[in-house]
mmCIF file of C-alpha atoms in Angstrom:
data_model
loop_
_atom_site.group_PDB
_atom_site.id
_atom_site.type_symbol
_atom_site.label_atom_id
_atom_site.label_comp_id
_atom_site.label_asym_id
_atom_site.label_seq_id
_atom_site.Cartn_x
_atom_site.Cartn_y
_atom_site.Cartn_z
ATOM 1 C CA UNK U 1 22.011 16.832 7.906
ATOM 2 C CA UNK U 2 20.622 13.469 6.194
ATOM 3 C CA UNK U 3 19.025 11.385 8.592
ATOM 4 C CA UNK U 4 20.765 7.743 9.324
ATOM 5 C CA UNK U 5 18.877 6.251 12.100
ATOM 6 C CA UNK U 6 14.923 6.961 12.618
ATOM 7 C CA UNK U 7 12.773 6.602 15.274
ATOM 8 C CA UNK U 8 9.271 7.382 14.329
ATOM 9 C CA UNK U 9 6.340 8.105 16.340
ATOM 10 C CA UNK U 10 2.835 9.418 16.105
ATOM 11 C CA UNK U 11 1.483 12.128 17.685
ATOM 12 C CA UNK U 12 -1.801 11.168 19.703
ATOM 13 C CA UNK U 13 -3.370 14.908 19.431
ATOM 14 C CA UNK U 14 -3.156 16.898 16.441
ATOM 15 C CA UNK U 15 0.316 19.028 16.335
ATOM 16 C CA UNK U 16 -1.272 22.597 16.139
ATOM 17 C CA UNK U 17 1.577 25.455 16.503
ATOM 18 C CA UNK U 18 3.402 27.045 14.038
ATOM 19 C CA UNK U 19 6.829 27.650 13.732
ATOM 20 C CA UNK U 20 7.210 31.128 15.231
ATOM 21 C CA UNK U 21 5.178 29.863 18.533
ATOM 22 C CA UNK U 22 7.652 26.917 18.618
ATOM 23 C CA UNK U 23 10.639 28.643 18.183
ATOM 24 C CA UNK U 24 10.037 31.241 20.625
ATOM 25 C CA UNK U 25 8.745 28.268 23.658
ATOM 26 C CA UNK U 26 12.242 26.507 22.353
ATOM 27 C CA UNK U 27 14.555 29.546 22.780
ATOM 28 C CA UNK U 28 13.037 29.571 26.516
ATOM 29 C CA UNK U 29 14.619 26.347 26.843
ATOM 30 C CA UNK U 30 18.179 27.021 24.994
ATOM 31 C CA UNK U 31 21.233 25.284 26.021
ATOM 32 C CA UNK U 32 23.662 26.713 28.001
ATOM 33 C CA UNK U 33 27.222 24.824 28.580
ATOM 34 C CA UNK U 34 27.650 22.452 31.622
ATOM 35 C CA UNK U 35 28.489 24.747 35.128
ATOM 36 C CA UNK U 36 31.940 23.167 37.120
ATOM 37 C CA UNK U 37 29.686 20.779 38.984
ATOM 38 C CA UNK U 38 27.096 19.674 36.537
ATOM 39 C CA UNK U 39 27.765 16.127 34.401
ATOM 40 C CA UNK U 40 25.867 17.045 31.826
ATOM 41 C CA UNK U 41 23.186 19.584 30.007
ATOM 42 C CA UNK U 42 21.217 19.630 27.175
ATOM 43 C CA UNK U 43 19.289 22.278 25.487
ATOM 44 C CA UNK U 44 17.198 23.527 22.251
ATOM 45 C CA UNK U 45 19.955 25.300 19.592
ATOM 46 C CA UNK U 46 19.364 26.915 16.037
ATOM 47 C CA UNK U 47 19.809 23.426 13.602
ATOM 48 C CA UNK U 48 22.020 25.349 11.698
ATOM 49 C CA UNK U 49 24.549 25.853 13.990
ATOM 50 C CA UNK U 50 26.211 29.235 13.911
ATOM 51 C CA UNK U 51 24.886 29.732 10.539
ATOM 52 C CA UNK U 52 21.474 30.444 11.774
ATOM 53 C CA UNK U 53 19.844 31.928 14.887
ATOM 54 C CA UNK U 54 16.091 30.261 14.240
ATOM 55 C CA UNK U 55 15.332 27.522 16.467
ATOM 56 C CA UNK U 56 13.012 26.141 14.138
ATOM 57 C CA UNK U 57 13.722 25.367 10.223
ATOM 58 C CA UNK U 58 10.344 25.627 8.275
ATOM 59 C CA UNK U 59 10.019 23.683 5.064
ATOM 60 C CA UNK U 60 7.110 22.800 3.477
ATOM 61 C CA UNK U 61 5.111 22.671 6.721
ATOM 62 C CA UNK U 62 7.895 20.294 7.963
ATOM 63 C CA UNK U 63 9.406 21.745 11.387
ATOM 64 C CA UNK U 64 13.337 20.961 11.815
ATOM 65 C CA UNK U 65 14.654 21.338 15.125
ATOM 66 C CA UNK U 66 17.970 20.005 17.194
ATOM 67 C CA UNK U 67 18.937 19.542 20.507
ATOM 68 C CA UNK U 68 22.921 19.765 21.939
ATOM 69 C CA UNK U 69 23.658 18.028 24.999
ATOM 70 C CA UNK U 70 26.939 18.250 27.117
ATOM 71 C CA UNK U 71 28.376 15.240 28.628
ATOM 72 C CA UNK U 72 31.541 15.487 31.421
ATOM 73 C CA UNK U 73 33.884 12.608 30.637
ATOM 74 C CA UNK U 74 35.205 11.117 33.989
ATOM 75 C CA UNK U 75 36.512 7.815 33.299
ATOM 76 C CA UNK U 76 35.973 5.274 35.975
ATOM 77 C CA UNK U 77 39.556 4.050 35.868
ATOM 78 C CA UNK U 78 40.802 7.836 36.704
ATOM 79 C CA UNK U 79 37.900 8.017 39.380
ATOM 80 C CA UNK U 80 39.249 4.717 41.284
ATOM 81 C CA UNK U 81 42.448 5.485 41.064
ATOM 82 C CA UNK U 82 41.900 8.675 42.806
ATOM 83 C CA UNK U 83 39.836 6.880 44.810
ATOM 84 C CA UNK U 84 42.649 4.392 45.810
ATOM 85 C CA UNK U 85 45.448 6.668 46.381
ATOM 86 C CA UNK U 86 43.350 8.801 48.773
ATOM 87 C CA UNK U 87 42.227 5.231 50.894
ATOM 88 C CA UNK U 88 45.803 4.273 51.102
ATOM 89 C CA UNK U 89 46.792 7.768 52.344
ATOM 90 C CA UNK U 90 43.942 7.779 54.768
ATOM 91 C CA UNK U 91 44.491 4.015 56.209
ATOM 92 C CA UNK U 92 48.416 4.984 56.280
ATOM 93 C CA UNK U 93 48.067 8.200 58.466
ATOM 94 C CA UNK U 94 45.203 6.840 61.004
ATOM 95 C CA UNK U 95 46.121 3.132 60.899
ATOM 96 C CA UNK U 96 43.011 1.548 59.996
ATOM 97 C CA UNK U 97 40.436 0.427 57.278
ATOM 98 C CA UNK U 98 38.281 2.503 56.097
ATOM 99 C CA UNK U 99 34.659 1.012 56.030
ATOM 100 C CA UNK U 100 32.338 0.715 52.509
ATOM 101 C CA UNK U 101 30.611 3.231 53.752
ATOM 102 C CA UNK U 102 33.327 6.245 53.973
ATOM 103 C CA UNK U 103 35.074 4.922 50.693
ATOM 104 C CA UNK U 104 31.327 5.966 48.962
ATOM 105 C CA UNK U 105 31.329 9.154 50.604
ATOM 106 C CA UNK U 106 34.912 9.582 49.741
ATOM 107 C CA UNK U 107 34.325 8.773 45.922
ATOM 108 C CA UNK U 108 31.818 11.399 45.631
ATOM 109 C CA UNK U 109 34.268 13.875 47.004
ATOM 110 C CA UNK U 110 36.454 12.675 44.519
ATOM 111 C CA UNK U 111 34.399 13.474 41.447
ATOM 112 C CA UNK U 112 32.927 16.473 42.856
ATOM 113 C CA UNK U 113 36.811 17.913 42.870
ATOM 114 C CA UNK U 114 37.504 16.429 39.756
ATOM 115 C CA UNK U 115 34.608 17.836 37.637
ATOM 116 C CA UNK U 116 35.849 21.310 37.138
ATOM 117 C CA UNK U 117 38.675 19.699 35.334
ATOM 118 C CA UNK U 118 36.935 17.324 33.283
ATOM 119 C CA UNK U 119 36.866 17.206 29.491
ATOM 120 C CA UNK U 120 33.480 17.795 27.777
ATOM 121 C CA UNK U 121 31.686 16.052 25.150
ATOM 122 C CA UNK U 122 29.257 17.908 23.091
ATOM 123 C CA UNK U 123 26.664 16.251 20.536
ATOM 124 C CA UNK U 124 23.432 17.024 18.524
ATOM 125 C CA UNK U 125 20.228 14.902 18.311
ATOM 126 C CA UNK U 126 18.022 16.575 14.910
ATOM 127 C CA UNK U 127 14.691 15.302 14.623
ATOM 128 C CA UNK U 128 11.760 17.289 12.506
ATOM 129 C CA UNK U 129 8.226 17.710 13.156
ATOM 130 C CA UNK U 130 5.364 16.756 10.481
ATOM 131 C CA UNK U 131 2.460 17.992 11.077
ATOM 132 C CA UNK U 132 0.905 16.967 8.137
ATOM 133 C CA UNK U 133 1.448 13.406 8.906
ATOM 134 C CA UNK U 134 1.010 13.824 12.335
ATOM 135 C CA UNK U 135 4.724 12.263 13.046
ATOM 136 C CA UNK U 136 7.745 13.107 15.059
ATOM 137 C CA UNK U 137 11.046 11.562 13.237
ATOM 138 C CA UNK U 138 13.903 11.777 15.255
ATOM 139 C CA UNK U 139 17.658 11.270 13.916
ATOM 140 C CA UNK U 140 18.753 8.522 16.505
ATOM 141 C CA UNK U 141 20.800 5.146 16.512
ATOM 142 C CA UNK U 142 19.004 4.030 20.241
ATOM 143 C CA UNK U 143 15.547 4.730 21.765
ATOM 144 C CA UNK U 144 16.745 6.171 24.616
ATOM 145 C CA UNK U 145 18.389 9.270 22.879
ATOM 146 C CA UNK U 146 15.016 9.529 21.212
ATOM 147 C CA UNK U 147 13.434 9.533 24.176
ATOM 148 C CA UNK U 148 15.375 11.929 25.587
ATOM 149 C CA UNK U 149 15.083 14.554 23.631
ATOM 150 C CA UNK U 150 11.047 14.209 23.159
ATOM 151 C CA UNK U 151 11.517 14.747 27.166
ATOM 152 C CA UNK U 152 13.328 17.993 26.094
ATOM 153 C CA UNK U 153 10.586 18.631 23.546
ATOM 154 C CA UNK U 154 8.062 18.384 26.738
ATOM 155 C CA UNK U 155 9.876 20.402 28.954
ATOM 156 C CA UNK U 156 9.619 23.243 26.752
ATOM 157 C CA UNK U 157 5.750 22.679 25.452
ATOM 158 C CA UNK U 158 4.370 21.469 28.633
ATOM 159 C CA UNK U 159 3.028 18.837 26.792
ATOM 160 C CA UNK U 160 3.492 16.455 24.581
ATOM 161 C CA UNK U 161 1.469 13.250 24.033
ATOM 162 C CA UNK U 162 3.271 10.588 21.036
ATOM 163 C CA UNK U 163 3.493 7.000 20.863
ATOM 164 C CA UNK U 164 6.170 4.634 18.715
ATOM 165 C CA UNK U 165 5.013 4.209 15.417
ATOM 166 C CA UNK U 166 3.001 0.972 15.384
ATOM 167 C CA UNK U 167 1.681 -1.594 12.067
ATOM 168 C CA UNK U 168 -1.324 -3.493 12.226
ATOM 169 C CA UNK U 169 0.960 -6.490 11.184
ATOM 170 C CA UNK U 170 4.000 -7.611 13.033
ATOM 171 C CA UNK U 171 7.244 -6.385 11.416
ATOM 172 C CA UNK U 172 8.822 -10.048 12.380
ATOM 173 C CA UNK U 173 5.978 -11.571 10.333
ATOM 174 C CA UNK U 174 5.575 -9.608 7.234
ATOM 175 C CA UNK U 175 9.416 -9.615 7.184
ATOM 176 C CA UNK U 176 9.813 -13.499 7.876
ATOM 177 C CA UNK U 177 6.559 -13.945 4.919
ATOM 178 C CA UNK U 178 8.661 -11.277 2.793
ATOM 179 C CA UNK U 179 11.829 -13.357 2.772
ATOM 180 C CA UNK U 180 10.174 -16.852 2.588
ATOM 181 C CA UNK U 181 8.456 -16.046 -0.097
ATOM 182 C CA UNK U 182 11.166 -13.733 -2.191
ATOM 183 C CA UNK U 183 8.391 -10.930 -2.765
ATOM 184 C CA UNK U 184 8.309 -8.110 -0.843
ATOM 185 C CA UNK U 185 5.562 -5.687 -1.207
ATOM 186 C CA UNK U 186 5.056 -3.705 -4.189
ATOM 187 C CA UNK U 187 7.520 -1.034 -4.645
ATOM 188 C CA UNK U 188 10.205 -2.587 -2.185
ATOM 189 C CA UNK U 189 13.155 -4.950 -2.725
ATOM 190 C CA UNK U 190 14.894 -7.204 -0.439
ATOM 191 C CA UNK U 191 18.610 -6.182 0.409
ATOM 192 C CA UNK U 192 21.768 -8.558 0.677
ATOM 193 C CA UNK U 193 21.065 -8.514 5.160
ATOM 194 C CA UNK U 194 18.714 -9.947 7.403
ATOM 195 C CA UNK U 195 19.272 -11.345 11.201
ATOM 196 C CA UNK U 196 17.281 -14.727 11.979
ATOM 197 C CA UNK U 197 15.787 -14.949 15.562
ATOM 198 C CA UNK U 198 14.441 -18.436 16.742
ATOM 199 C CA UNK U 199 11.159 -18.008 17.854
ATOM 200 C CA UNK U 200 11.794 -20.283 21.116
ATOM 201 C CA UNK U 201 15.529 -19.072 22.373
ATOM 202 C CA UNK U 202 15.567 -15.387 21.685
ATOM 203 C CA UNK U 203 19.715 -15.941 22.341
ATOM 204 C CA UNK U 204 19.878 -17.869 19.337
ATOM 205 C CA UNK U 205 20.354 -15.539 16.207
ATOM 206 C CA UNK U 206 21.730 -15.717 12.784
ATOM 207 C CA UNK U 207 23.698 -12.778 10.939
ATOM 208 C CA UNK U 208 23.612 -12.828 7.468
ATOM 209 C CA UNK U 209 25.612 -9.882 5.262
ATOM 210 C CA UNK U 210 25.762 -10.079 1.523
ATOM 211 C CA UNK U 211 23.940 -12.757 0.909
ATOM 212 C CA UNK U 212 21.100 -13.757 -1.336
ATOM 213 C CA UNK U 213 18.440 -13.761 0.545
ATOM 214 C CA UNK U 214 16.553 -16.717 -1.497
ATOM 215 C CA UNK U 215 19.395 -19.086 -1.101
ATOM 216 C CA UNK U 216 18.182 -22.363 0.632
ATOM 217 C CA UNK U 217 19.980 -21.882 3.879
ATOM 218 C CA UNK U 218 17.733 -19.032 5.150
ATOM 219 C CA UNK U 219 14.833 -20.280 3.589
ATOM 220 C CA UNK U 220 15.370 -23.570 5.545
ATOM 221 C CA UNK U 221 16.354 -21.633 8.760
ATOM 222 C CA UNK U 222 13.102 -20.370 8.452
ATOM 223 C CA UNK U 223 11.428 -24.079 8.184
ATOM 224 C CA UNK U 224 12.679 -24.678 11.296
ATOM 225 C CA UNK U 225 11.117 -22.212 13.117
ATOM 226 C CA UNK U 226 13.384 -18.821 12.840
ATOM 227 C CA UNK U 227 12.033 -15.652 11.788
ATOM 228 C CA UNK U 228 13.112 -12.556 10.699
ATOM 229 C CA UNK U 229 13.981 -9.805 12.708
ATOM 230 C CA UNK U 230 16.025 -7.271 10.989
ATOM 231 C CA UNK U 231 15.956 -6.933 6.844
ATOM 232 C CA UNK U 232 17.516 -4.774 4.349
ATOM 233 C CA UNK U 233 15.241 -3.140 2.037
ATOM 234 C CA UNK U 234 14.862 -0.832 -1.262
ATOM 235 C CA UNK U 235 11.948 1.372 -1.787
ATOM 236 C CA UNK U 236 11.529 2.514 -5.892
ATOM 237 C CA UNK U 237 15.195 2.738 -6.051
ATOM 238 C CA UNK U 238 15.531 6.304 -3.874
ATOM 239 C CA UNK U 239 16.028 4.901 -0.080
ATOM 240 C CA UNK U 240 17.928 1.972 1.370
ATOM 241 C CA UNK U 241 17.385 0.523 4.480
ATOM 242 C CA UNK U 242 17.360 -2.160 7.704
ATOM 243 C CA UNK U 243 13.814 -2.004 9.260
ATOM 244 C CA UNK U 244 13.984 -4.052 12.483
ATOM 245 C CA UNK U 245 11.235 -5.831 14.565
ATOM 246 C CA UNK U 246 10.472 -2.328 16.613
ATOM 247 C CA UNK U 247 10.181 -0.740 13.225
ATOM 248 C CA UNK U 248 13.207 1.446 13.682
ATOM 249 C CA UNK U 249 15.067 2.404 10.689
ATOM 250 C CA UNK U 250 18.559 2.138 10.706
ATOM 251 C CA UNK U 251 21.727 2.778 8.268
ATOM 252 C CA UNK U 252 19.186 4.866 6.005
ATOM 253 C CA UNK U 253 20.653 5.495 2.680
ATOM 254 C CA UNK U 254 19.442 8.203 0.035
ATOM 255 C CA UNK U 255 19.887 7.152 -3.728
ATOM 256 C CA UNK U 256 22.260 8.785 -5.736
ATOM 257 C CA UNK U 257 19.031 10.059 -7.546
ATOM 258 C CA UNK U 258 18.089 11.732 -4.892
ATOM 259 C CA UNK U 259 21.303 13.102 -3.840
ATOM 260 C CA UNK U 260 21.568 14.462 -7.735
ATOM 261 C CA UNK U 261 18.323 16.211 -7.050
ATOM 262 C CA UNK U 262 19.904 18.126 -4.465
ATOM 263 C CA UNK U 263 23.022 19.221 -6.489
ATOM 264 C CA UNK U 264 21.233 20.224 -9.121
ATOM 265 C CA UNK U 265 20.053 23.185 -7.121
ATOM 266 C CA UNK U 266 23.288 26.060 -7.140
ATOM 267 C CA UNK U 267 22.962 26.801 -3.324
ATOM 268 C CA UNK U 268 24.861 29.989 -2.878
ATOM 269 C CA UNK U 269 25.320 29.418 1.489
ATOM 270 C CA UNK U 270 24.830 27.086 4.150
ATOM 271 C CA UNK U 271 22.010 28.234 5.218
ATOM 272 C CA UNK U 272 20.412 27.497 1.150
ATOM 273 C CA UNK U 273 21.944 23.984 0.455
ATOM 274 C CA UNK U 274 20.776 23.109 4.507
ATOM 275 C CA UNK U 275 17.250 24.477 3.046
ATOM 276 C CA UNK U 276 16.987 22.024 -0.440
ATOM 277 C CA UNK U 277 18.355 18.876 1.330
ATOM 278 C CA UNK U 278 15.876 19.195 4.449
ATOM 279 C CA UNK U 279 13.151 20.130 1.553
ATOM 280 C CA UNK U 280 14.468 16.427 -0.565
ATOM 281 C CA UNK U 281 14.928 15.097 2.816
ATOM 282 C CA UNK U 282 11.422 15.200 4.424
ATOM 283 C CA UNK U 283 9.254 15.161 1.434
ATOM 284 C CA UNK U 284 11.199 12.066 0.044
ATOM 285 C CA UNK U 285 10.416 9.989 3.281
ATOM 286 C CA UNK U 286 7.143 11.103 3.746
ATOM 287 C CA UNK U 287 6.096 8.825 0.747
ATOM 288 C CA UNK U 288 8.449 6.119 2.113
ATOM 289 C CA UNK U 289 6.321 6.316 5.781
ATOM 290 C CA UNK U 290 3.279 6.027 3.767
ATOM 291 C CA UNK U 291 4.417 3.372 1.596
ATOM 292 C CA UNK U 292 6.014 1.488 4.663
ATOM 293 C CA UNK U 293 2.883 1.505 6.925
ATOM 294 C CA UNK U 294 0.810 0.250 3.829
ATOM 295 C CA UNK U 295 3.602 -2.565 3.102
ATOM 296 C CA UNK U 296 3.018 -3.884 6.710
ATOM 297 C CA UNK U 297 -1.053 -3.476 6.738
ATOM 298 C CA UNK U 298 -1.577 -0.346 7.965
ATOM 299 C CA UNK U 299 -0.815 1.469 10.816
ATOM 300 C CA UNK U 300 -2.006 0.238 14.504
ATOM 301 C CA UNK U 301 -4.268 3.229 15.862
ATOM 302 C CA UNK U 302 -5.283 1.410 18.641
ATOM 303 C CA UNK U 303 -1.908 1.292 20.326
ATOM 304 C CA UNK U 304 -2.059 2.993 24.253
ATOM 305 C CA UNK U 305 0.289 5.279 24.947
ATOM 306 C CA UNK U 306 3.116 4.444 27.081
ATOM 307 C CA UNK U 307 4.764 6.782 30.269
ATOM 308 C CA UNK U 308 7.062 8.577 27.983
ATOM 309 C CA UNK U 309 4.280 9.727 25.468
ATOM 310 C CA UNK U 310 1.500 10.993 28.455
ATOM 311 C CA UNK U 311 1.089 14.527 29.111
#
């Protein structure tokens, strides 16, 4: 259940029902598994699987909730084969070539028979509500998962108006001032990672893994003109990190501290231990949002809100 990849946004009205209300519009909107035809579905489901039948988890006015999604796998290669095999039989029998346009209408034949029999992928995209900080954190490695399921979240609201979370600085600049200068902002530490961008070929990039970050080769890379656009960080020794230019979080990392905290409490079911780490979970990174936003000046307010965020 601990979050790896975040992408954070901020919601542009004030998040105003409770958990029952959002539960209930979510159940409206539950999944149900893909039909013979479809390619794929996705759907609201309790986040703690079959050990649960809420759709929402409450926890200290933080609102957990999880989407599943069913993909059809149809490999290409098995499609064109297909594909090929019926062309050959076709040209064989009537003696000619068939044109581009048949072979397309032929090809969706193809998959349409071969759905049914497909194999079918099943995965689950978490995300929590806070509506205390007036943030939407979703569990996801690209931002279009993210934004699918906050056009899930819509679906079943009728409405939902959020925006990426933005910083009055530039990540790229207070990360590229952070590493030039060794000293991060208060309470953070620079990792052993960082990627170099050059600020005039956006193809030209640098990978750096365990390596000091002061050492003379990436501070002269920087000279030159290169600036930083992903860096690992530590915040008070609880939460690792690679904060990128877009200010996604990626490869997030709880301190053993932390994860002590959460053994320490006897959980005596799922249901309980899913309860204390959501609890450690949320409340530990609401600091680290807060502490973030005030490491990179503040957060932007005046950001408009893009097609995927309007009502």
């Amino acid at each position: 259940m601990w979050f790896k990849n975040l992408q954070l946004y901020r919601f542009t009205k004030a998040f105003e029902l409770d958990a029952e209300t959002l539960g209930q519009q979510l159940a409206q909107h539950s999944f149900t598994p893909c039909g013979s035809q479809d390619t794929s579905r996705s759907g609201w489901v309790p986040p703690l699987g079959r050990h649960g039948s809420e759709f929402v988890h409450a926890s200290n006015g933080f609102l957990m909730i999880c989407a599943k999604r069913q993909d059809k796998l149809l490999p290409a290669a098995v499609i064109n084969e297909a594909l090929e095999d019926k062309v050959l039989q076709i040209e064989e029998r009537e003696a000619r070539n068939l044109p581009r346009k048949e072979r397309h209408s032929l090809k969706d034949e193809i998959i349409f028979s071969l759905l049914p029999k497909a194999f079918v992928r099943s995965s689950y995209q978490f995300a929590y509500l806070s509506p205390r900080d007036n943030m939407l954190v979703i569990d996801a490695s690209s931002t279009k998962r993210a934004e699918e399921l906050i056009a899930d979240l819509r679906a079943a609201l009728g409405s939902l108006s959020v925006i990426p979370l933005a910083s009055k600085g530039q990540p790229i600049d207070v990360m590229t001032r952070w590493v030039d200068s060794g000293q991060p902002a208060q309470g953070f530490e620079l990792g052993e990672e960082c990627e170099l961008r050059d600020n005039t070929d956006i193809s030209c990039v640098i990978r750096c893994k365990n390596q000091n970050l002061a050492a003379a080769e990436i501070v002269n890379h920087l000279k030159t003109g290169m600036h930083v656009s992903k860096l690992a960080l530590s915040w008070q020794e609880r939460i690792e990190c690679v904060l990128d230019e877009k200010l996604i979080l990626r490869r997030l990392r709880f301190s053993d501290l932390v994860q002590e905290q959460a053994d320490e409490v006897e959980a005596e079911d799922v249901a309980t231990q899913f309860d204390v780490d959501f609890s450690i979970m949320s409340l530990e990174l609401s600091a680290f949002f807060k502490a973030l936003m005030n490491a990179l000046g503040g957060e932007d307010l005046t950001q408009p809100a893009p097609a995927v965020a309007a009502d």
